[in-house]
């Protein structure tokens, strides 16, 4: 009785939806093997791909936390062994802790014959995030679990919607080799925003959601704007504004922004050719300065 699952990396915020929008990337992510054992609760037997940096203590690891909370909820008293294979960078803004949390709870639910449905698993993964970064944001776990583009309509109660994905939409994620902790990147945000700024933000967010339904790429581009979070966090990212300008000038690019809490950045484009070109331009800016970076390209 064992199962192997994969939970993808994600791009959260999507520029105009801080803490509420996110999308799943095809490629990097977490692989996790779970099996039933005697004993009780979750034991993490091994973690690979983390350079020894993640805790194997199930109460400190997001995969262990989400899986354990799930076992408590369904009153399962047996034991589960977990092996985690990180196939993505962490501290990257690509939802590493979320991928672990989703992989943990998803695997255990499958292993035990699906006592809960996929949406019901979300809140356990959110708990994992809460412990990992001190904030229970759902904008990484939701797309990692459900795929595509998701919107957290509300946190209390937790309500997540899946949004339509326009055909031929691609994403490039550029991850410079610097680490940013989500906790630090959240601490630098303003505690309050003005009425004027929030009206502008709401307009862009609503415009983006509308554009996803109508496949209006022009509107999407005008809506992918963030004047609240990005100006604060840009300082954490090498050559952010130069990369942004170059990406947005590249043909077919629909939008650009910080991926989650950074330092990864993302661009959206119409078509594989356009995204490959934009990704190359973005990466080139770091390369010419000797900053190493990884580039991921995926269909949304
Ligand atoms: N919405 C979260 C943040 C995502 O921006 O802090 C963290 O990856």
PDB file of C-alpha atoms and ligand atoms in Angstrom:
ATOM      1  CA  UNK A   1       0.000   0.000   0.000  1.00  0.00           C
ATOM      2  CA  UNK A   2       1.982   2.964  -1.251  1.00  0.00           C
ATOM      3  CA  UNK A   3       1.328   5.864  -3.556  1.00  0.00           C
ATOM      4  CA  UNK A   4       3.446   8.417  -5.431  1.00  0.00           C
ATOM      5  CA  UNK A   5       2.030  11.878  -6.122  1.00  0.00           C
ATOM      6  CA  UNK A   6       3.252  15.134  -7.637  1.00  0.00           C
ATOM      7  CA  UNK A   7       2.239  18.683  -6.649  1.00  0.00           C
ATOM      8  CA  UNK A   8       3.273  21.474  -9.030  1.00  0.00           C
ATOM      9  CA  UNK A   9       5.029  24.756  -8.351  1.00  0.00           C
ATOM     10  CA  UNK A  10       2.822  27.818  -8.648  1.00  0.00           C
ATOM     11  CA  UNK A  11       2.862  31.530  -9.402  1.00  0.00           C
ATOM     12  CA  UNK A  12       0.860  33.360  -6.743  1.00  0.00           C
ATOM     13  CA  UNK A  13      -0.557  36.893  -6.762  1.00  0.00           C
ATOM     14  CA  UNK A  14      -0.451  37.200 -10.567  1.00  0.00           C
ATOM     15  CA  UNK A  15       0.325  40.902 -10.113  1.00  0.00           C
ATOM     16  CA  UNK A  16      -3.247  42.127  -9.610  1.00  0.00           C
ATOM     17  CA  UNK A  17      -4.469  39.556  -7.053  1.00  0.00           C
ATOM     18  CA  UNK A  18      -2.292  39.657  -3.943  1.00  0.00           C
ATOM     19  CA  UNK A  19      -3.036  36.604  -1.781  1.00  0.00           C
ATOM     20  CA  UNK A  20      -5.938  35.563  -4.003  1.00  0.00           C
ATOM     21  CA  UNK A  21      -4.822  34.728  -7.571  1.00  0.00           C
ATOM     22  CA  UNK A  22      -2.481  31.929  -8.586  1.00  0.00           C
ATOM     23  CA  UNK A  23      -1.647  29.513 -11.383  1.00  0.00           C
ATOM     24  CA  UNK A  24       0.011  26.110 -11.613  1.00  0.00           C
ATOM     25  CA  UNK A  25       3.189  25.521 -13.642  1.00  0.00           C
ATOM     26  CA  UNK A  26       3.882  22.330 -15.520  1.00  0.00           C
ATOM     27  CA  UNK A  27       7.376  21.064 -14.616  1.00  0.00           C
ATOM     28  CA  UNK A  28       8.922  21.917 -11.261  1.00  0.00           C
ATOM     29  CA  UNK A  29       7.245  20.719  -8.062  1.00  0.00           C
ATOM     30  CA  UNK A  30       7.308  18.156  -5.286  1.00  0.00           C
ATOM     31  CA  UNK A  31       7.113  14.409  -5.625  1.00  0.00           C
ATOM     32  CA  UNK A  32       6.001  12.513  -2.564  1.00  0.00           C
ATOM     33  CA  UNK A  33       5.655   8.816  -1.760  1.00  0.00           C
ATOM     34  CA  UNK A  34       3.353   7.810   1.076  1.00  0.00           C
ATOM     35  CA  UNK A  35       2.753   4.375   2.526  1.00  0.00           C
ATOM     36  CA  UNK A  36       0.802   2.877   5.374  1.00  0.00           C
ATOM     37  CA  UNK A  37       2.789   1.560   8.319  1.00  0.00           C
ATOM     38  CA  UNK A  38       2.123   0.337  11.792  1.00  0.00           C
ATOM     39  CA  UNK A  39       2.381   3.044  14.440  1.00  0.00           C
ATOM     40  CA  UNK A  40       0.395   6.242  14.321  1.00  0.00           C
ATOM     41  CA  UNK A  41       0.534   9.602  12.631  1.00  0.00           C
ATOM     42  CA  UNK A  42       2.923  10.821   9.947  1.00  0.00           C
ATOM     43  CA  UNK A  43       6.639  10.031   9.921  1.00  0.00           C
ATOM     44  CA  UNK A  44       8.892  11.707   7.359  1.00  0.00           C
ATOM     45  CA  UNK A  45      11.486   9.076   6.518  1.00  0.00           C
ATOM     46  CA  UNK A  46      13.465  10.982   3.916  1.00  0.00           C
ATOM     47  CA  UNK A  47      13.727  14.288   2.092  1.00  0.00           C
ATOM     48  CA  UNK A  48      15.809  14.660  -1.040  1.00  0.00           C
ATOM     49  CA  UNK A  49      16.616  17.714  -3.133  1.00  0.00           C
ATOM     50  CA  UNK A  50      16.570  20.159  -0.221  1.00  0.00           C
ATOM     51  CA  UNK A  51      20.304  20.189   0.506  1.00  0.00           C
ATOM     52  CA  UNK A  52      19.490  19.015   4.014  1.00  0.00           C
ATOM     53  CA  UNK A  53      17.628  22.190   4.879  1.00  0.00           C
ATOM     54  CA  UNK A  54      14.089  21.045   5.542  1.00  0.00           C
ATOM     55  CA  UNK A  55      12.988  19.542   8.819  1.00  0.00           C
ATOM     56  CA  UNK A  56      12.080  15.858   8.905  1.00  0.00           C
ATOM     57  CA  UNK A  57      10.043  16.576  12.009  1.00  0.00           C
ATOM     58  CA  UNK A  58       6.482  16.080  10.735  1.00  0.00           C
ATOM     59  CA  UNK A  59       5.228  18.877  12.981  1.00  0.00           C
ATOM     60  CA  UNK A  60       7.603  21.373  11.340  1.00  0.00           C
ATOM     61  CA  UNK A  61       7.391  20.265   7.726  1.00  0.00           C
ATOM     62  CA  UNK A  62       4.439  21.516   5.648  1.00  0.00           C
ATOM     63  CA  UNK A  63       3.850  18.048   4.126  1.00  0.00           C
ATOM     64  CA  UNK A  64       3.750  16.487   7.601  1.00  0.00           C
ATOM     65  CA  UNK A  65       1.546  19.220   9.053  1.00  0.00           C
ATOM     66  CA  UNK A  66      -1.099  19.040   6.319  1.00  0.00           C
ATOM     67  CA  UNK A  67      -1.128  15.222   6.323  1.00  0.00           C
ATOM     68  CA  UNK A  68      -1.349  14.999  10.121  1.00  0.00           C
ATOM     69  CA  UNK A  69      -4.189  17.498  10.350  1.00  0.00           C
ATOM     70  CA  UNK A  70      -6.054  15.505   7.730  1.00  0.00           C
ATOM     71  CA  UNK A  71      -5.548  12.232   9.656  1.00  0.00           C
ATOM     72  CA  UNK A  72      -6.897  13.875  12.807  1.00  0.00           C
ATOM     73  CA  UNK A  73      -9.932  15.183  10.966  1.00  0.00           C
ATOM     74  CA  UNK A  74     -10.889  11.785   9.573  1.00  0.00           C
ATOM     75  CA  UNK A  75      -9.993  10.029  12.848  1.00  0.00           C
ATOM     76  CA  UNK A  76      -7.417   7.727  11.300  1.00  0.00           C
ATOM     77  CA  UNK A  77      -5.261   6.169  13.959  1.00  0.00           C
ATOM     78  CA  UNK A  78      -2.784   4.225  11.785  1.00  0.00           C
ATOM     79  CA  UNK A  79       0.657   5.347  10.666  1.00  0.00           C
ATOM     80  CA  UNK A  80       1.859   6.890   7.389  1.00  0.00           C
ATOM     81  CA  UNK A  81       5.459   7.116   6.159  1.00  0.00           C
ATOM     82  CA  UNK A  82       6.375   9.916   3.789  1.00  0.00           C
ATOM     83  CA  UNK A  83       9.366  10.364   1.484  1.00  0.00           C
ATOM     84  CA  UNK A  84       9.642  13.809  -0.092  1.00  0.00           C
ATOM     85  CA  UNK A  85      11.559  14.646  -3.267  1.00  0.00           C
ATOM     86  CA  UNK A  86      11.898  18.396  -3.833  1.00  0.00           C
ATOM     87  CA  UNK A  87      12.114  19.021  -7.562  1.00  0.00           C
ATOM     88  CA  UNK A  88      11.921  22.784  -7.311  1.00  0.00           C
ATOM     89  CA  UNK A  89      13.850  25.581  -5.571  1.00  0.00           C
ATOM     90  CA  UNK A  90      12.695  26.954  -2.241  1.00  0.00           C
ATOM     91  CA  UNK A  91      12.665  30.508  -0.952  1.00  0.00           C
ATOM     92  CA  UNK A  92      11.940  31.197  -4.604  1.00  0.00           C
ATOM     93  CA  UNK A  93       8.410  32.574  -4.752  1.00  0.00           C
ATOM     94  CA  UNK A  94       7.292  29.499  -6.652  1.00  0.00           C
ATOM     95  CA  UNK A  95       5.250  27.971  -3.861  1.00  0.00           C
ATOM     96  CA  UNK A  96       7.684  25.398  -2.508  1.00  0.00           C
ATOM     97  CA  UNK A  97       6.046  25.047   0.914  1.00  0.00           C
ATOM     98  CA  UNK A  98       2.620  24.943  -0.729  1.00  0.00           C
ATOM     99  CA  UNK A  99       3.665  22.136  -3.082  1.00  0.00           C
ATOM    100  CA  UNK A 100       4.840  20.072  -0.090  1.00  0.00           C
ATOM    101  CA  UNK A 101       1.634  20.770   1.827  1.00  0.00           C
ATOM    102  CA  UNK A 102      -0.521  19.811  -1.136  1.00  0.00           C
ATOM    103  CA  UNK A 103       1.510  16.694  -1.916  1.00  0.00           C
ATOM    104  CA  UNK A 104       1.264  15.545   1.716  1.00  0.00           C
ATOM    105  CA  UNK A 105      -2.470  15.863   2.134  1.00  0.00           C
ATOM    106  CA  UNK A 106      -3.292  14.730  -1.400  1.00  0.00           C
ATOM    107  CA  UNK A 107      -1.203  11.566  -1.075  1.00  0.00           C
ATOM    108  CA  UNK A 108      -2.718  10.582   2.255  1.00  0.00           C
ATOM    109  CA  UNK A 109      -6.264  11.157   0.989  1.00  0.00           C
ATOM    110  CA  UNK A 110      -5.565   8.933  -2.040  1.00  0.00           C
ATOM    111  CA  UNK A 111      -3.873   6.287   0.055  1.00  0.00           C
ATOM    112  CA  UNK A 112      -6.875   6.038   2.356  1.00  0.00           C
ATOM    113  CA  UNK A 113      -9.406   5.720  -0.481  1.00  0.00           C
ATOM    114  CA  UNK A 114     -10.378   9.398  -0.832  1.00  0.00           C
ATOM    115  CA  UNK A 115     -12.455  10.046   2.279  1.00  0.00           C
ATOM    116  CA  UNK A 116     -12.529  13.756   1.322  1.00  0.00           C
ATOM    117  CA  UNK A 117     -12.870  15.474  -2.046  1.00  0.00           C
ATOM    118  CA  UNK A 118     -10.169  17.672  -3.570  1.00  0.00           C
ATOM    119  CA  UNK A 119     -11.642  20.990  -2.421  1.00  0.00           C
ATOM    120  CA  UNK A 120     -12.010  19.719   1.121  1.00  0.00           C
ATOM    121  CA  UNK A 121      -8.244  19.119   1.185  1.00  0.00           C
ATOM    122  CA  UNK A 122      -7.487  22.809   0.706  1.00  0.00           C
ATOM    123  CA  UNK A 123      -7.797  23.901   4.306  1.00  0.00           C
ATOM    124  CA  UNK A 124      -5.263  21.286   5.480  1.00  0.00           C
ATOM    125  CA  UNK A 125      -2.749  22.559   2.948  1.00  0.00           C
ATOM    126  CA  UNK A 126      -3.442  26.128   4.092  1.00  0.00           C
ATOM    127  CA  UNK A 127      -2.590  25.076   7.651  1.00  0.00           C
ATOM    128  CA  UNK A 128       0.739  23.786   6.362  1.00  0.00           C
ATOM    129  CA  UNK A 129       1.406  27.228   4.842  1.00  0.00           C
ATOM    130  CA  UNK A 130       0.421  28.961   8.053  1.00  0.00           C
ATOM    131  CA  UNK A 131       3.095  27.076   9.961  1.00  0.00           C
ATOM    132  CA  UNK A 132       5.743  27.444   7.238  1.00  0.00           C
ATOM    133  CA  UNK A 133       5.434  31.187   6.598  1.00  0.00           C
ATOM    134  CA  UNK A 134       3.394  32.456   9.499  1.00  0.00           C
ATOM    135  CA  UNK A 135       0.503  33.284   7.195  1.00  0.00           C
ATOM    136  CA  UNK A 136      -2.185  30.957   5.924  1.00  0.00           C
ATOM    137  CA  UNK A 137      -2.377  32.264   2.385  1.00  0.00           C
ATOM    138  CA  UNK A 138      -4.109  29.951  -0.081  1.00  0.00           C
ATOM    139  CA  UNK A 139      -3.008  31.449  -3.382  1.00  0.00           C
ATOM    140  CA  UNK A 140      -0.230  28.864  -3.854  1.00  0.00           C
ATOM    141  CA  UNK A 141      -1.944  25.784  -2.429  1.00  0.00           C
ATOM    142  CA  UNK A 142      -5.159  26.331  -4.418  1.00  0.00           C
ATOM    143  CA  UNK A 143      -3.603  26.177  -7.910  1.00  0.00           C
ATOM    144  CA  UNK A 144      -1.136  23.468  -6.814  1.00  0.00           C
ATOM    145  CA  UNK A 145      -4.070  21.301  -5.751  1.00  0.00           C
ATOM    146  CA  UNK A 146      -6.655  22.225  -8.381  1.00  0.00           C
ATOM    147  CA  UNK A 147      -4.467  23.193 -11.379  1.00  0.00           C
ATOM    148  CA  UNK A 148      -5.052  26.075 -13.810  1.00  0.00           C
ATOM    149  CA  UNK A 149      -5.820  29.570 -12.517  1.00  0.00           C
ATOM    150  CA  UNK A 150      -7.561  29.929  -9.167  1.00  0.00           C
ATOM    151  CA  UNK A 151      -9.114  32.778  -7.197  1.00  0.00           C
ATOM    152  CA  UNK A 152      -9.503  32.778  -3.424  1.00  0.00           C
ATOM    153  CA  UNK A 153     -12.920  34.446  -3.258  1.00  0.00           C
ATOM    154  CA  UNK A 154     -12.753  34.527   0.540  1.00  0.00           C
ATOM    155  CA  UNK A 155     -10.643  33.255   3.428  1.00  0.00           C
ATOM    156  CA  UNK A 156     -13.346  33.127   6.072  1.00  0.00           C
ATOM    157  CA  UNK A 157     -14.938  30.901   5.073  1.00  0.00           C
ATOM    158  CA  UNK A 158     -12.370  29.547   2.618  1.00  0.00           C
ATOM    159  CA  UNK A 159     -13.913  29.673  -0.840  1.00  0.00           C
ATOM    160  CA  UNK A 160     -11.819  29.029  -3.926  1.00  0.00           C
ATOM    161  CA  UNK A 161     -12.939  29.383  -7.547  1.00  0.00           C
ATOM    162  CA  UNK A 162     -11.330  27.961 -10.673  1.00  0.00           C
ATOM    163  CA  UNK A 163     -11.064  30.537 -13.464  1.00  0.00           C
ATOM    164  CA  UNK A 164     -10.952  29.846 -17.205  1.00  0.00           C
ATOM    165  CA  UNK A 165      -7.521  29.620 -18.832  1.00  0.00           C
ATOM    166  CA  UNK A 166      -7.306  31.341 -22.234  1.00  0.00           C
ATOM    167  CA  UNK A 167      -6.113  29.043 -25.016  1.00  0.00           C
ATOM    168  CA  UNK A 168      -2.458  29.275 -25.916  1.00  0.00           C
ATOM    169  CA  UNK A 169      -1.483  31.114 -22.728  1.00  0.00           C
ATOM    170  CA  UNK A 170       2.085  30.435 -21.600  1.00  0.00           C
ATOM    171  CA  UNK A 171       4.057  31.483 -18.566  1.00  0.00           C
ATOM    172  CA  UNK A 172       7.797  32.003 -18.090  1.00  0.00           C
ATOM    173  CA  UNK A 173       9.169  31.977 -14.553  1.00  0.00           C
ATOM    174  CA  UNK A 174      12.659  33.335 -14.025  1.00  0.00           C
ATOM    175  CA  UNK A 175      14.232  32.449 -10.726  1.00  0.00           C
ATOM    176  CA  UNK A 176      17.402  34.393  -9.856  1.00  0.00           C
ATOM    177  CA  UNK A 177      19.738  32.651  -7.441  1.00  0.00           C
ATOM    178  CA  UNK A 178      18.900  34.786  -4.432  1.00  0.00           C
ATOM    179  CA  UNK A 179      16.643  33.666  -1.614  1.00  0.00           C
ATOM    180  CA  UNK A 180      13.711  35.623  -0.219  1.00  0.00           C
ATOM    181  CA  UNK A 181      11.721  34.427   2.776  1.00  0.00           C
ATOM    182  CA  UNK A 182       7.977  34.889   2.418  1.00  0.00           C
ATOM    183  CA  UNK A 183       7.814  36.052   6.039  1.00  0.00           C
ATOM    184  CA  UNK A 184      10.328  38.852   5.362  1.00  0.00           C
ATOM    185  CA  UNK A 185       8.645  39.788   2.087  1.00  0.00           C
ATOM    186  CA  UNK A 186       5.315  40.073   3.899  1.00  0.00           C
ATOM    187  CA  UNK A 187       6.734  42.099   6.758  1.00  0.00           C
ATOM    188  CA  UNK A 188       7.700  44.885   4.340  1.00  0.00           C
ATOM    189  CA  UNK A 189       4.152  45.412   3.054  1.00  0.00           C
ATOM    190  CA  UNK A 190       2.041  48.376   4.098  1.00  0.00           C
ATOM    191  CA  UNK A 191      -0.489  47.609   6.849  1.00  0.00           C
ATOM    192  CA  UNK A 192      -3.034  49.891   5.255  1.00  0.00           C
ATOM    193  CA  UNK A 193      -3.783  51.152   1.771  1.00  0.00           C
ATOM    194  CA  UNK A 194      -5.695  54.231   0.761  1.00  0.00           C
ATOM    195  CA  UNK A 195      -9.220  54.125  -0.581  1.00  0.00           C
ATOM    196  CA  UNK A 196      -7.906  55.415  -3.913  1.00  0.00           C
ATOM    197  CA  UNK A 197      -5.299  52.660  -4.195  1.00  0.00           C
ATOM    198  CA  UNK A 198      -7.765  49.930  -3.286  1.00  0.00           C
ATOM    199  CA  UNK A 199     -10.318  51.140  -5.843  1.00  0.00           C
ATOM    200  CA  UNK A 200      -7.615  51.029  -8.513  1.00  0.00           C
ATOM    201  CA  UNK A 201      -6.519  47.570  -7.386  1.00  0.00           C
ATOM    202  CA  UNK A 202     -10.083  46.221  -7.399  1.00  0.00           C
ATOM    203  CA  UNK A 203     -10.649  47.601 -10.886  1.00  0.00           C
ATOM    204  CA  UNK A 204      -7.564  45.871 -12.248  1.00  0.00           C
ATOM    205  CA  UNK A 205      -8.392  42.583 -10.538  1.00  0.00           C
ATOM    206  CA  UNK A 206     -11.955  42.619 -11.821  1.00  0.00           C
ATOM    207  CA  UNK A 207     -10.687  43.582 -15.281  1.00  0.00           C
ATOM    208  CA  UNK A 208      -8.264  40.658 -15.309  1.00  0.00           C
ATOM    209  CA  UNK A 209     -10.943  38.156 -14.276  1.00  0.00           C
ATOM    210  CA  UNK A 210     -13.282  39.520 -16.918  1.00  0.00           C
ATOM    211  CA  UNK A 211     -10.491  39.245 -19.521  1.00  0.00           C
ATOM    212  CA  UNK A 212      -9.983  35.571 -18.660  1.00  0.00           C
ATOM    213  CA  UNK A 213     -13.647  34.927 -19.455  1.00  0.00           C
ATOM    214  CA  UNK A 214     -13.641  36.931 -22.674  1.00  0.00           C
ATOM    215  CA  UNK A 215     -10.093  36.054 -23.744  1.00  0.00           C
ATOM    216  CA  UNK A 216      -9.362  39.769 -24.153  1.00  0.00           C
ATOM    217  CA  UNK A 217      -5.569  39.931 -24.121  1.00  0.00           C
ATOM    218  CA  UNK A 218      -5.467  43.728 -24.414  1.00  0.00           C
ATOM    219  CA  UNK A 219      -7.594  44.114 -21.306  1.00  0.00           C
ATOM    220  CA  UNK A 220      -5.504  41.485 -19.537  1.00  0.00           C
ATOM    221  CA  UNK A 221      -2.385  43.492 -20.224  1.00  0.00           C
ATOM    222  CA  UNK A 222      -3.958  46.720 -18.970  1.00  0.00           C
ATOM    223  CA  UNK A 223      -5.146  44.913 -15.831  1.00  0.00           C
ATOM    224  CA  UNK A 224      -1.925  43.167 -14.791  1.00  0.00           C
ATOM    225  CA  UNK A 225      -0.773  46.098 -12.675  1.00  0.00           C
ATOM    226  CA  UNK A 226       0.207  46.281  -9.013  1.00  0.00           C
ATOM    227  CA  UNK A 227       1.005  49.610  -7.380  1.00  0.00           C
ATOM    228  CA  UNK A 228       0.710  48.350  -3.801  1.00  0.00           C
ATOM    229  CA  UNK A 229       2.931  45.283  -3.303  1.00  0.00           C
ATOM    230  CA  UNK A 230       5.353  45.356  -6.231  1.00  0.00           C
ATOM    231  CA  UNK A 231       6.955  48.745  -5.473  1.00  0.00           C
ATOM    232  CA  UNK A 232       7.911  47.483  -1.996  1.00  0.00           C
ATOM    233  CA  UNK A 233       9.192  44.060  -2.973  1.00  0.00           C
ATOM    234  CA  UNK A 234      10.973  45.111  -6.164  1.00  0.00           C
ATOM    235  CA  UNK A 235      13.924  46.124  -3.996  1.00  0.00           C
ATOM    236  CA  UNK A 236      14.536  42.449  -3.124  1.00  0.00           C
ATOM    237  CA  UNK A 237      14.992  41.437  -6.740  1.00  0.00           C
ATOM    238  CA  UNK A 238      18.111  42.152  -8.790  1.00  0.00           C
ATOM    239  CA  UNK A 239      17.467  44.386 -11.816  1.00  0.00           C
ATOM    240  CA  UNK A 240      13.721  44.073 -11.390  1.00  0.00           C
ATOM    241  CA  UNK A 241      12.662  47.153 -13.345  1.00  0.00           C
ATOM    242  CA  UNK A 242      15.035  46.502 -16.225  1.00  0.00           C
ATOM    243  CA  UNK A 243      13.692  42.949 -16.534  1.00  0.00           C
ATOM    244  CA  UNK A 244      10.121  44.181 -16.291  1.00  0.00           C
ATOM    245  CA  UNK A 245      10.577  46.726 -19.040  1.00  0.00           C
ATOM    246  CA  UNK A 246      12.299  44.232 -21.319  1.00  0.00           C
ATOM    247  CA  UNK A 247       9.632  41.586 -20.740  1.00  0.00           C
ATOM    248  CA  UNK A 248       6.758  43.967 -21.400  1.00  0.00           C
ATOM    249  CA  UNK A 249       8.440  45.185 -24.599  1.00  0.00           C
ATOM    250  CA  UNK A 250       8.810  41.656 -25.927  1.00  0.00           C
ATOM    251  CA  UNK A 251       6.234  40.745 -28.582  1.00  0.00           C
ATOM    252  CA  UNK A 252       3.120  38.888 -27.440  1.00  0.00           C
ATOM    253  CA  UNK A 253       3.689  39.468 -23.722  1.00  0.00           C
ATOM    254  CA  UNK A 254       0.455  39.917 -21.780  1.00  0.00           C
ATOM    255  CA  UNK A 255       1.846  40.743 -18.372  1.00  0.00           C
ATOM    256  CA  UNK A 256       4.699  40.610 -15.915  1.00  0.00           C
ATOM    257  CA  UNK A 257       5.171  40.581 -12.178  1.00  0.00           C
ATOM    258  CA  UNK A 258       6.794  39.117  -9.108  1.00  0.00           C
ATOM    259  CA  UNK A 259       5.994  35.431  -8.663  1.00  0.00           C
ATOM    260  CA  UNK A 260       4.532  35.093  -5.178  1.00  0.00           C
ATOM    261  CA  UNK A 261       6.809  36.856  -2.723  1.00  0.00           C
ATOM    262  CA  UNK A 262       9.796  36.646  -5.102  1.00  0.00           C
ATOM    263  CA  UNK A 263      12.579  36.668  -6.071  1.00  0.00           C
ATOM    264  CA  UNK A 264      11.161  34.718  -9.032  1.00  0.00           C
ATOM    265  CA  UNK A 265       9.472  36.848 -11.681  1.00  0.00           C
ATOM    266  CA  UNK A 266       6.943  35.732 -14.260  1.00  0.00           C
ATOM    267  CA  UNK A 267       5.681  36.792 -17.647  1.00  0.00           C
ATOM    268  CA  UNK A 268       2.549  35.658 -19.426  1.00  0.00           C
ATOM    269  CA  UNK A 269       2.426  35.519 -23.206  1.00  0.00           C
ATOM    270  CA  UNK A 270       0.242  34.464 -26.061  1.00  0.00           C
ATOM    271  CA  UNK A 271       1.943  31.410 -27.568  1.00  0.00           C
ATOM    272  CA  UNK A 272       5.040  29.331 -27.010  1.00  0.00           C
ATOM    273  CA  UNK A 273       7.229  31.306 -29.381  1.00  0.00           C
ATOM    274  CA  UNK A 274       6.416  34.610 -27.656  1.00  0.00           C
ATOM    275  CA  UNK A 275       7.051  33.255 -24.182  1.00  0.00           C
ATOM    276  CA  UNK A 276      10.313  31.579 -25.161  1.00  0.00           C
ATOM    277  CA  UNK A 277      11.540  34.878 -26.565  1.00  0.00           C
ATOM    278  CA  UNK A 278      10.423  36.884 -23.529  1.00  0.00           C
ATOM    279  CA  UNK A 279      11.926  34.353 -21.134  1.00  0.00           C
ATOM    280  CA  UNK A 280      15.236  34.522 -23.002  1.00  0.00           C
ATOM    281  CA  UNK A 281      15.268  38.328 -22.851  1.00  0.00           C
ATOM    282  CA  UNK A 282      14.544  38.291 -19.102  1.00  0.00           C
ATOM    283  CA  UNK A 283      17.194  35.680 -18.403  1.00  0.00           C
ATOM    284  CA  UNK A 284      19.728  37.517 -20.596  1.00  0.00           C
ATOM    285  CA  UNK A 285      19.620  40.591 -18.331  1.00  0.00           C
ATOM    286  CA  UNK A 286      20.735  38.548 -15.329  1.00  0.00           C
ATOM    287  CA  UNK A 287      23.220  36.430 -17.292  1.00  0.00           C
ATOM    288  CA  UNK A 288      25.100  39.425 -18.684  1.00  0.00           C
ATOM    289  CA  UNK A 289      25.651  40.539 -15.091  1.00  0.00           C
ATOM    290  CA  UNK A 290      26.830  37.122 -13.987  1.00  0.00           C
ATOM    291  CA  UNK A 291      23.718  36.391 -11.874  1.00  0.00           C
ATOM    292  CA  UNK A 292      22.718  32.789 -12.328  1.00  0.00           C
ATOM    293  CA  UNK A 293      19.056  32.031 -12.802  1.00  0.00           C
ATOM    294  CA  UNK A 294      16.721  29.235 -13.753  1.00  0.00           C
ATOM    295  CA  UNK A 295      14.070  29.707 -16.382  1.00  0.00           C
ATOM    296  CA  UNK A 296      10.908  27.605 -16.466  1.00  0.00           C
ATOM    297  CA  UNK A 297       8.477  27.736 -19.363  1.00  0.00           C
ATOM    298  CA  UNK A 298       5.066  26.159 -19.180  1.00  0.00           C
ATOM    299  CA  UNK A 299       1.632  26.206 -20.723  1.00  0.00           C
ATOM    300  CA  UNK A 300      -0.901  27.596 -18.216  1.00  0.00           C
TER     301      UNK A 300
HETATM  302  N1  LIG B   1       0.574  35.785  -1.599  1.00  0.00           N
HETATM  303  C1  LIG B   1       1.774  35.392  -0.946  1.00  0.00           C
HETATM  304  C2  LIG B   1       2.664  36.597  -0.790  1.00  0.00           C
HETATM  305  C3  LIG B   1       2.453  34.349  -1.803  1.00  0.00           C
HETATM  306  O1  LIG B   1       2.804  37.338  -1.756  1.00  0.00           O
HETATM  307  O2  LIG B   1       3.202  36.824   0.288  1.00  0.00           O
HETATM  308  C4  LIG B   1       3.750  33.844  -1.246  1.00  0.00           C
HETATM  309  O3  LIG B   1       4.394  33.026  -2.226  1.00  0.00           O
END
